[in-house]
Tab-separated table of N, CA and C in Angstrom:
chain	number	residue	atom	x	y	z
A	1	MET	N	0.871	-1.158	-0.006
A	1	MET	CA	0.006	0.026	-0.043
A	1	MET	C	0.910	1.261	0.014
A	2	ILE	N	0.542	2.221	-0.859
A	2	ILE	CA	1.317	3.501	-0.898
A	2	ILE	C	0.591	4.451	0.040
A	3	SER	N	1.437	5.133	0.735
A	3	SER	CA	0.923	6.127	1.806
A	3	SER	C	1.400	7.549	1.482
A	4	HIS	N	0.482	8.506	1.466
A	4	HIS	CA	0.788	9.880	1.349
A	4	HIS	C	0.049	10.706	2.379
A	5	THR	N	0.442	11.978	2.552
A	5	THR	CA	-0.261	12.920	3.355
A	5	THR	C	-0.577	14.167	2.553
A	6	ASN	N	-1.516	14.886	3.102
A	6	ASN	CA	-1.883	16.188	2.477
A	6	ASN	C	-1.618	17.304	3.434
A	7	SER	N	-1.893	18.542	3.022
A	7	SER	CA	-1.613	19.723	3.904
A	7	SER	C	-2.470	19.737	5.166
A	8	ALA	N	-3.706	19.270	5.062
A	8	ALA	CA	-4.533	19.211	6.294
A	8	ALA	C	-3.999	18.284	7.334
A	9	PHE	N	-3.446	17.166	6.844
A	9	PHE	CA	-2.761	16.295	7.810
A	9	PHE	C	-1.566	17.018	8.494
A	10	TRP	N	-0.766	17.694	7.707
A	10	TRP	CA	0.377	18.391	8.375
A	10	TRP	C	-0.023	19.426	9.314
A	11	LYS	N	-1.138	20.184	9.046
A	11	LYS	CA	-1.657	21.146	9.997
A	11	LYS	C	-2.017	20.483	11.328
A	12	GLY	N	-2.631	19.399	11.295
A	12	GLY	CA	-2.967	18.652	12.465
A	12	GLY	C	-1.780	18.114	13.180
A	13	TYR	N	-0.827	17.594	12.434
A	13	TYR	CA	0.409	17.043	12.956
A	13	TYR	C	1.177	18.140	13.726
A	14	ALA	N	1.186	19.352	13.230
A	14	ALA	CA	1.943	20.403	13.844
A	14	ALA	C	1.361	20.802	15.233
A	15	LYS	N	0.077	20.485	15.438
A	15	LYS	CA	-0.588	20.742	16.717
A	15	LYS	C	-0.387	19.654	17.722
A	16	LEU	N	0.109	18.497	17.304
A	16	LEU	CA	0.285	17.392	18.230
A	16	LEU	C	1.443	17.697	19.216
A	17	PRO	N	1.337	17.164	20.436
A	17	PRO	CA	2.446	17.277	21.426
A	17	PRO	C	3.696	16.622	20.803
A	18	SER	N	4.873	17.132	21.142
A	18	SER	CA	6.090	16.613	20.491
A	18	SER	C	6.281	15.081	20.667
A	19	GLN	N	5.956	14.536	21.817
A	19	GLN	CA	6.052	13.144	22.071
A	19	GLN	C	5.203	12.361	21.126
A	20	VAL	N	3.999	12.864	20.878
A	20	VAL	CA	3.086	12.154	19.985
A	20	VAL	C	3.486	12.252	18.546
A	21	ARG	N	4.110	13.378	18.138
A	21	ARG	CA	4.674	13.535	16.814
A	21	ARG	C	5.779	12.435	16.579
A	22	GLU	N	6.604	12.223	17.579
A	22	GLU	CA	7.611	11.206	17.400
A	22	GLU	C	7.039	9.814	17.282
A	23	ILE	N	6.020	9.525	18.090
A	23	ILE	CA	5.314	8.214	17.945
A	23	ILE	C	4.641	8.085	16.561
A	24	ALA	N	4.026	9.174	16.106
A	24	ALA	CA	3.411	9.231	14.842
A	24	ALA	C	4.350	8.935	13.696
A	25	LYS	N	5.594	9.431	13.766
A	25	LYS	CA	6.615	9.128	12.810
A	25	LYS	C	6.922	7.649	12.730
A	26	LYS	N	7.090	7.097	13.933
A	26	LYS	CA	7.316	5.624	14.042
A	26	LYS	C	6.204	4.778	13.425
A	27	GLN	N	4.994	5.206	13.794
A	27	GLN	CA	3.839	4.434	13.300
A	27	GLN	C	3.700	4.552	11.798
A	28	TYR	N	3.982	5.716	11.257
A	28	TYR	CA	3.955	5.935	9.791
A	28	TYR	C	4.908	5.037	9.130
A	29	GLN	N	6.152	4.892	9.654
A	29	GLN	CA	7.196	4.071	9.168
A	29	GLN	C	6.742	2.592	9.212
A	30	LEU	N	6.103	2.190	10.309
A	30	LEU	CA	5.624	0.870	10.489
A	30	LEU	C	4.502	0.626	9.467
A	31	PHE	N	3.621	1.575	9.293
A	31	PHE	CA	2.533	1.441	8.265
A	31	PHE	C	3.181	1.157	6.844
A	32	SER	N	4.209	1.834	6.547
A	32	SER	CA	4.848	1.741	5.295
A	32	SER	C	5.443	0.309	5.045
A	33	GLN	N	5.796	-0.326	6.160
A	33	GLN	CA	6.404	-1.659	6.161
A	33	GLN	C	5.298	-2.763	6.196
A	34	ASP	N	4.280	-2.484	6.994
A	34	ASP	CA	3.194	-3.481	7.250
A	34	ASP	C	1.949	-2.777	7.680
A	35	PRO	N	1.076	-2.334	6.718
A	35	PRO	CA	-0.133	-1.643	7.020
A	35	PRO	C	-1.038	-2.348	8.065
A	36	TYR	N	-0.948	-3.642	8.064
A	36	TYR	CA	-1.881	-4.459	8.913
A	36	TYR	C	-1.177	-4.893	10.247
A	37	HIS	N	-0.091	-4.277	10.599
A	37	HIS	CA	0.518	-4.616	11.871
A	37	HIS	C	-0.501	-4.331	12.982
A	38	ALA	N	-0.546	-5.328	13.924
A	38	ALA	CA	-1.550	-5.313	14.968
A	38	ALA	C	-1.547	-3.931	15.825
A	39	SER	N	-0.455	-3.361	15.995
A	39	SER	CA	-0.401	-2.139	16.840
A	39	SER	C	-1.048	-0.912	16.082
A	40	LEU	N	-1.222	-1.019	14.886
A	40	LEU	CA	-1.825	0.138	14.088
A	40	LEU	C	-3.342	0.164	14.163
A	41	HIS	N	-3.959	-1.003	14.426
A	41	HIS	CA	-5.393	-1.109	14.420
A	41	HIS	C	-5.987	-0.455	13.121
A	42	PHE	N	-5.364	-0.745	12.008
A	42	PHE	CA	-5.839	-0.102	10.695
A	42	PHE	C	-7.190	-0.715	10.416
A	43	LYS	N	-8.219	0.106	10.225
A	43	LYS	CA	-9.514	-0.339	9.909
A	43	LYS	C	-10.353	0.717	9.214
A	44	ARG	N	-11.339	0.192	8.485
A	44	ARG	CA	-12.306	1.080	7.830
A	44	ARG	C	-13.261	1.651	8.862
A	45	VAL	N	-13.521	2.931	8.755
A	45	VAL	CA	-14.357	3.618	9.802
A	45	VAL	C	-15.606	4.291	9.175
A	46	HIS	N	-15.807	4.085	7.907
A	46	HIS	CA	-16.966	4.706	7.261
A	46	HIS	C	-17.689	3.611	6.399
A	47	SER	N	-18.989	3.557	6.477
A	47	SER	CA	-19.655	2.405	5.796
A	47	SER	C	-19.724	2.632	4.227
A	48	SER	N	-19.830	3.909	3.761
A	48	SER	CA	-20.035	4.047	2.362
A	48	SER	C	-18.754	4.695	1.640
A	49	LYS	N	-17.792	5.216	2.416
A	49	LYS	CA	-16.615	5.811	1.847
A	49	LYS	C	-15.492	4.989	2.333
A	50	ALA	N	-14.411	4.918	1.526
A	50	ALA	CA	-13.200	4.173	1.859
A	50	ALA	C	-12.285	4.962	2.837
A	51	ILE	N	-12.909	5.378	3.976
A	51	ILE	CA	-12.099	6.094	4.956
A	51	ILE	C	-11.673	5.094	6.059
A	52	TYR	N	-10.345	5.240	6.380
A	52	TYR	CA	-9.675	4.294	7.299
A	52	TYR	C	-9.013	5.090	8.396
A	53	SER	N	-8.813	4.395	9.493
A	53	SER	CA	-8.028	4.995	10.564
A	53	SER	C	-6.895	4.102	10.982
A	54	ALA	N	-5.884	4.727	11.580
A	54	ALA	CA	-4.764	3.938	12.139
A	54	ALA	C	-4.430	4.563	13.475
A	55	ARG	N	-4.062	3.743	14.437
A	55	ARG	CA	-3.758	4.121	15.736
A	55	ARG	C	-2.302	4.634	15.856
A	56	ILE	N	-2.169	5.831	16.462
A	56	ILE	CA	-0.887	6.355	16.783
A	56	ILE	C	-0.477	5.820	18.187
A	57	ASN	N	-1.306	6.022	19.101
A	57	ASN	CA	-1.250	5.453	20.489
A	57	ASN	C	-2.605	5.334	21.028
A	58	LYS	N	-2.776	5.142	22.325
A	58	LYS	CA	-4.111	4.957	22.928
A	58	LYS	C	-4.921	6.182	22.716
A	59	SER	N	-4.317	7.369	22.665
A	59	SER	CA	-5.090	8.610	22.657
A	59	SER	C	-5.193	9.393	21.360
A	60	TYR	N	-4.463	8.871	20.279
A	60	TYR	CA	-4.361	9.647	19.054
A	60	TYR	C	-4.598	8.751	17.822
A	61	ARG	N	-5.211	9.264	16.827
A	61	ARG	CA	-5.442	8.494	15.572
A	61	ARG	C	-5.156	9.330	14.327
A	62	ALA	N	-4.906	8.643	13.200
A	62	ALA	CA	-4.819	9.254	11.904
A	62	ALA	C	-5.884	8.758	11.036
A	63	VAL	N	-6.416	9.532	10.072
A	63	VAL	CA	-7.532	9.137	9.242
A	63	VAL	C	-7.159	9.447	7.773
A	64	GLY	N	-7.475	8.493	6.915
A	64	GLY	CA	-7.101	8.656	5.487
A	64	GLY	C	-8.160	8.002	4.560
A	65	LEU	N	-8.043	8.439	3.347
A	65	LEU	CA	-8.924	7.919	2.276
A	65	LEU	C	-8.193	6.959	1.360
A	66	LEU	N	-8.645	5.728	1.235
A	66	LEU	CA	-7.949	4.678	0.480
A	66	LEU	C	-8.628	4.536	-0.918
A	67	ASN	N	-7.817	4.605	-1.926
A	67	ASN	CA	-8.250	4.472	-3.335
A	67	ASN	C	-7.154	3.805	-4.088
A	68	ASN	N	-7.474	2.654	-4.723
A	68	ASN	CA	-6.579	1.835	-5.558
A	68	ASN	C	-5.232	1.654	-4.874
A	69	ASN	N	-5.307	1.162	-3.616
A	69	ASN	CA	-4.106	0.800	-2.813
A	69	ASN	C	-3.254	1.996	-2.520
A	70	ILE	N	-3.770	3.184	-2.569
A	70	ILE	CA	-3.095	4.406	-2.167
A	70	ILE	C	-3.961	5.063	-1.055
A	71	ILE	N	-3.308	5.280	0.007
A	71	ILE	CA	-4.065	6.019	1.156
A	71	ILE	C	-3.485	7.466	1.311
A	72	ILE	N	-4.407	8.419	1.340
A	72	ILE	CA	-4.025	9.753	1.599
A	72	ILE	C	-4.458	10.185	2.981
A	73	TRP	N	-3.550	10.306	3.877
A	73	TRP	CA	-3.861	10.677	5.222
A	73	TRP	C	-4.190	12.126	5.288
A	74	PHE	N	-5.413	12.471	5.702
A	74	PHE	CA	-5.871	13.882	5.653
A	74	PHE	C	-6.213	14.455	7.095
A	75	TRP	N	-6.112	13.630	8.108
A	75	TRP	CA	-6.397	14.122	9.418
A	75	TRP	C	-5.619	13.322	10.473
A	76	VAL	N	-5.170	14.021	11.537
A	76	VAL	CA	-4.464	13.456	12.702
A	76	VAL	C	-4.872	14.229	13.940
A	77	GLY	N	-5.157	13.572	14.984
A	77	GLY	CA	-5.499	14.235	16.224
A	77	GLY	C	-5.927	13.310	17.325
A	78	SER	N	-6.476	13.938	18.349
A	78	SER	CA	-6.824	13.182	19.567
A	78	SER	C	-7.956	12.217	19.282
A	79	HIS	N	-8.056	11.211	20.136
A	79	HIS	CA	-9.162	10.215	20.024
A	79	HIS	C	-10.578	10.893	20.210
A	80	ASP	N	-10.603	11.907	21.116
A	80	ASP	CA	-11.876	12.625	21.370
A	80	ASP	C	-12.345	13.390	20.039
A	81	ASP	N	-11.342	14.044	19.419
A	81	ASP	CA	-11.672	14.798	18.137
A	81	ASP	C	-11.968	13.754	17.043
A	82	TYR	N	-11.235	12.663	17.091
A	82	TYR	CA	-11.453	11.587	16.091
A	82	TYR	C	-12.956	11.096	16.219
A	83	SER	N	-13.382	10.910	17.426
A	83	SER	CA	-14.810	10.477	17.599
A	83	SER	C	-15.805	11.506	17.063
A	84	LYS	N	-15.492	12.741	17.296
A	84	LYS	CA	-16.377	13.820	16.672
A	84	LYS	C	-16.307	13.838	15.157
A	85	LEU	N	-15.087	13.662	14.641
A	85	LEU	CA	-14.935	13.599	13.186
A	85	LEU	C	-15.774	12.493	12.513
A	86	LEU	N	-15.736	11.377	13.133
A	86	LEU	CA	-16.494	10.200	12.595
A	86	LEU	C	-18.062	10.437	12.681
A	87	LYS	N	-18.479	11.200	13.604
A	87	LYS	CA	-19.907	11.485	13.698
A	87	LYS	C	-20.370	12.306	12.535
A	88	ASN	N	-19.496	13.120	11.940
A	88	ASN	CA	-19.928	14.032	10.777
A	88	ASN	C	-20.013	13.334	9.460
């Protein structure tokens, strides 16, 4: 699977605590090697759109759109904000 990010992702990334940014880098590298690694909890989170999430840690998630084996990560933030995002 090919993984990319967009500017919206980087805006969210810049707002993360520095420790979470470091973990996010490691998880992104892990995703590049094995998207289905158990620690990522990579899963579809929308019933009609190919929107997926990956776990950064217990409290943070990344969200992306998958199309033809390419995922574009467009959001990253806290689990609380993630829950709100999914409700919309």
